[in-house]
Amino acid sequence: MDYGYAVCYRMSIFFGWSFLFVALLHMDVRDRDLKLIASREEALAAQMRALQGG
């Protein structure tokens, strides 16, 4: 009985940390995507200003 409890406890710890790692990784990727989108919009706006002559 104690062995089964220990296995379940360790598995829950493992899956908890795994979930946290994946969530943090997803947040990092999302932040990078948002920064990339913002820089593309800024470059496009600068290009439009240059084409308009001002």
PDB file of N, CA, C and O in Angstrom, residues 1-3 7 9 19-22 24 28-30 34 36 38-39 41-42 44 46 49 51 53:
ATOM      1  N   MET A   1       0.829  -1.202   0.000  1.00  0.00           N
ATOM      2  CA  MET A   1       0.000   0.000   0.000  1.00  0.00           C
ATOM      3  C   MET A   1       0.867   1.257   0.000  1.00  0.00           C
ATOM      4  O   MET A   1       0.586   2.198  -0.704  1.00  0.00           O
ATOM      5  N   ASP A   2       1.940   1.241   0.784  1.00  0.00           N
ATOM      6  CA  ASP A   2       2.813   2.408   0.842  1.00  0.00           C
ATOM      7  C   ASP A   2       3.535   2.647  -0.478  1.00  0.00           C
ATOM      8  O   ASP A   2       3.777   3.778  -0.868  1.00  0.00           O
ATOM      9  N   TYR A   3       3.891   1.556  -1.168  1.00  0.00           N
ATOM     10  CA  TYR A   3       4.584   1.685  -2.439  1.00  0.00           C
ATOM     11  C   TYR A   3       3.686   2.360  -3.482  1.00  0.00           C
ATOM     12  O   TYR A   3       4.126   3.246  -4.211  1.00  0.00           O
ATOM     13  N   VAL A   7       4.384   5.940  -5.422  1.00  0.00           N
ATOM     14  CA  VAL A   7       4.412   6.058  -6.882  1.00  0.00           C
ATOM     15  C   VAL A   7       3.433   7.137  -7.333  1.00  0.00           C
ATOM     16  O   VAL A   7       3.774   7.991  -8.170  1.00  0.00           O
ATOM     17  N   TYR A   9       2.324   9.666  -5.625  1.00  0.00           N
ATOM     18  CA  TYR A   9       2.827  10.969  -5.170  1.00  0.00           C
ATOM     19  C   TYR A   9       3.923  11.473  -6.100  1.00  0.00           C
ATOM     20  O   TYR A   9       3.905  12.626  -6.528  1.00  0.00           O
ATOM     21  N   PHE A  19       3.754  20.214 -16.312  1.00  0.00           N
ATOM     22  CA  PHE A  19       2.727  21.153 -16.732  1.00  0.00           C
ATOM     23  C   PHE A  19       3.211  22.587 -16.572  1.00  0.00           C
ATOM     24  O   PHE A  19       3.008  23.438 -17.447  1.00  0.00           O
ATOM     25  N   LEU A  20       3.871  22.884 -15.456  1.00  0.00           N
ATOM     26  CA  LEU A  20       4.393  24.226 -15.218  1.00  0.00           C
ATOM     27  C   LEU A  20       5.421  24.600 -16.279  1.00  0.00           C
ATOM     28  O   LEU A  20       5.414  25.712 -16.809  1.00  0.00           O
ATOM     29  N   PHE A  21       6.318  23.682 -16.599  1.00  0.00           N
ATOM     30  CA  PHE A  21       7.338  23.938 -17.615  1.00  0.00           C
ATOM     31  C   PHE A  21       6.707  24.239 -18.971  1.00  0.00           C
ATOM     32  O   PHE A  21       7.087  25.194 -19.648  1.00  0.00           O
ATOM     33  N   VAL A  22       5.739  23.441 -19.368  1.00  0.00           N
ATOM     34  CA  VAL A  22       5.081  23.647 -20.663  1.00  0.00           C
ATOM     35  C   VAL A  22       4.326  24.975 -20.678  1.00  0.00           C
ATOM     36  O   VAL A  22       4.349  25.707 -21.668  1.00  0.00           O
ATOM     37  N   LEU A  24       5.051  27.722 -18.949  1.00  0.00           N
ATOM     38  CA  LEU A  24       6.035  28.807 -19.051  1.00  0.00           C
ATOM     39  C   LEU A  24       6.638  28.877 -20.439  1.00  0.00           C
ATOM     40  O   LEU A  24       6.879  29.968 -20.966  1.00  0.00           O
ATOM     41  N   ASP A  28       6.456  32.103 -23.110  1.00  0.00           N
ATOM     42  CA  ASP A  28       7.642  32.672 -23.746  1.00  0.00           C
ATOM     43  C   ASP A  28       7.450  32.756 -25.260  1.00  0.00           C
ATOM     44  O   ASP A  28       7.772  33.772 -25.881  1.00  0.00           O
ATOM     45  N   VAL A  29       6.916  31.710 -25.856  1.00  0.00           N
ATOM     46  CA  VAL A  29       6.685  31.695 -27.303  1.00  0.00           C
ATOM     47  C   VAL A  29       5.655  32.758 -27.672  1.00  0.00           C
ATOM     48  O   VAL A  29       5.818  33.477 -28.661  1.00  0.00           O
ATOM     49  N   ARG A  30       4.624  32.891 -26.871  1.00  0.00           N
ATOM     50  CA  ARG A  30       3.588  33.883 -27.152  1.00  0.00           C
ATOM     51  C   ARG A  30       4.152  35.302 -27.063  1.00  0.00           C
ATOM     52  O   ARG A  30       3.845  36.148 -27.905  1.00  0.00           O
ATOM     53  N   LEU A  34       4.243  38.095 -30.093  1.00  0.00           N
ATOM     54  CA  LEU A  34       3.679  39.437 -29.974  1.00  0.00           C
ATOM     55  C   LEU A  34       4.718  40.511 -30.293  1.00  0.00           C
ATOM     56  O   LEU A  34       4.410  41.514 -30.943  1.00  0.00           O
ATOM     57  N   LEU A  36       7.303  40.123 -32.291  1.00  0.00           N
ATOM     58  CA  LEU A  36       7.535  40.044 -33.729  1.00  0.00           C
ATOM     59  C   LEU A  36       6.430  40.761 -34.494  1.00  0.00           C
ATOM     60  O   LEU A  36       6.703  41.511 -35.438  1.00  0.00           O
ATOM     61  N   ALA A  38       4.567  43.227 -33.399  1.00  0.00           N
ATOM     62  CA  ALA A  38       4.718  44.664 -33.167  1.00  0.00           C
ATOM     63  C   ALA A  38       5.843  45.247 -34.009  1.00  0.00           C
ATOM     64  O   ALA A  38       5.699  46.340 -34.582  1.00  0.00           O
ATOM     65  N   SER A  39       6.950  44.537 -34.131  1.00  0.00           N
ATOM     66  CA  SER A  39       8.056  45.064 -34.931  1.00  0.00           C
ATOM     67  C   SER A  39       7.702  45.078 -36.413  1.00  0.00           C
ATOM     68  O   SER A  39       8.094  45.995 -37.135  1.00  0.00           O
ATOM     69  N   GLU A  41       4.665  45.541 -37.622  1.00  0.00           N
ATOM     70  CA  GLU A  41       3.752  46.670 -37.792  1.00  0.00           C
ATOM     71  C   GLU A  41       4.514  47.989 -37.789  1.00  0.00           C
ATOM     72  O   GLU A  41       4.208  48.892 -38.573  1.00  0.00           O
ATOM     73  N   GLU A  42       5.515  48.098 -36.941  1.00  0.00           N
ATOM     74  CA  GLU A  42       6.325  49.317 -36.874  1.00  0.00           C
ATOM     75  C   GLU A  42       7.107  49.508 -38.172  1.00  0.00           C
ATOM     76  O   GLU A  42       7.188  50.629 -38.699  1.00  0.00           O
ATOM     77  N   LEU A  44       6.275  48.363 -41.137  1.00  0.00           N
ATOM     78  CA  LEU A  44       5.309  48.700 -42.178  1.00  0.00           C
ATOM     79  C   LEU A  44       4.887  50.163 -42.079  1.00  0.00           C
ATOM     80  O   LEU A  44       4.789  50.853 -43.101  1.00  0.00           O
ATOM     81  N   ALA A  46       6.691  52.611 -40.839  1.00  0.00           N
ATOM     82  CA  ALA A  46       7.831  53.414 -41.281  1.00  0.00           C
ATOM     83  C   ALA A  46       7.941  53.408 -42.798  1.00  0.00           C
ATOM     84  O   ALA A  46       8.240  54.445 -43.421  1.00  0.00           O
ATOM     85  N   ARG A  49       5.268  55.746 -44.160  1.00  0.00           N
ATOM     86  CA  ARG A  49       5.667  57.151 -43.980  1.00  0.00           C
ATOM     87  C   ARG A  49       6.708  57.545 -45.007  1.00  0.00           C
ATOM     88  O   ARG A  49       6.666  58.649 -45.575  1.00  0.00           O
ATOM     89  N   LEU A  51       7.127  56.264 -48.011  1.00  0.00           N
ATOM     90  CA  LEU A  51       6.496  56.340 -49.331  1.00  0.00           C
ATOM     91  C   LEU A  51       5.630  57.600 -49.484  1.00  0.00           C
ATOM     92  O   LEU A  51       5.470  58.128 -50.582  1.00  0.00           O
ATOM     93  N   GLY A  53       6.407  60.393 -48.182  1.00  0.00           N
ATOM     94  CA  GLY A  53       7.296  61.555 -48.221  1.00  0.00           C
ATOM     95  C   GLY A  53       7.384  62.303 -46.914  1.00  0.00           C
ATOM     96  O   GLY A  53       7.838  63.440 -46.854  1.00  0.00           O
TER      97      GLY A  53
END
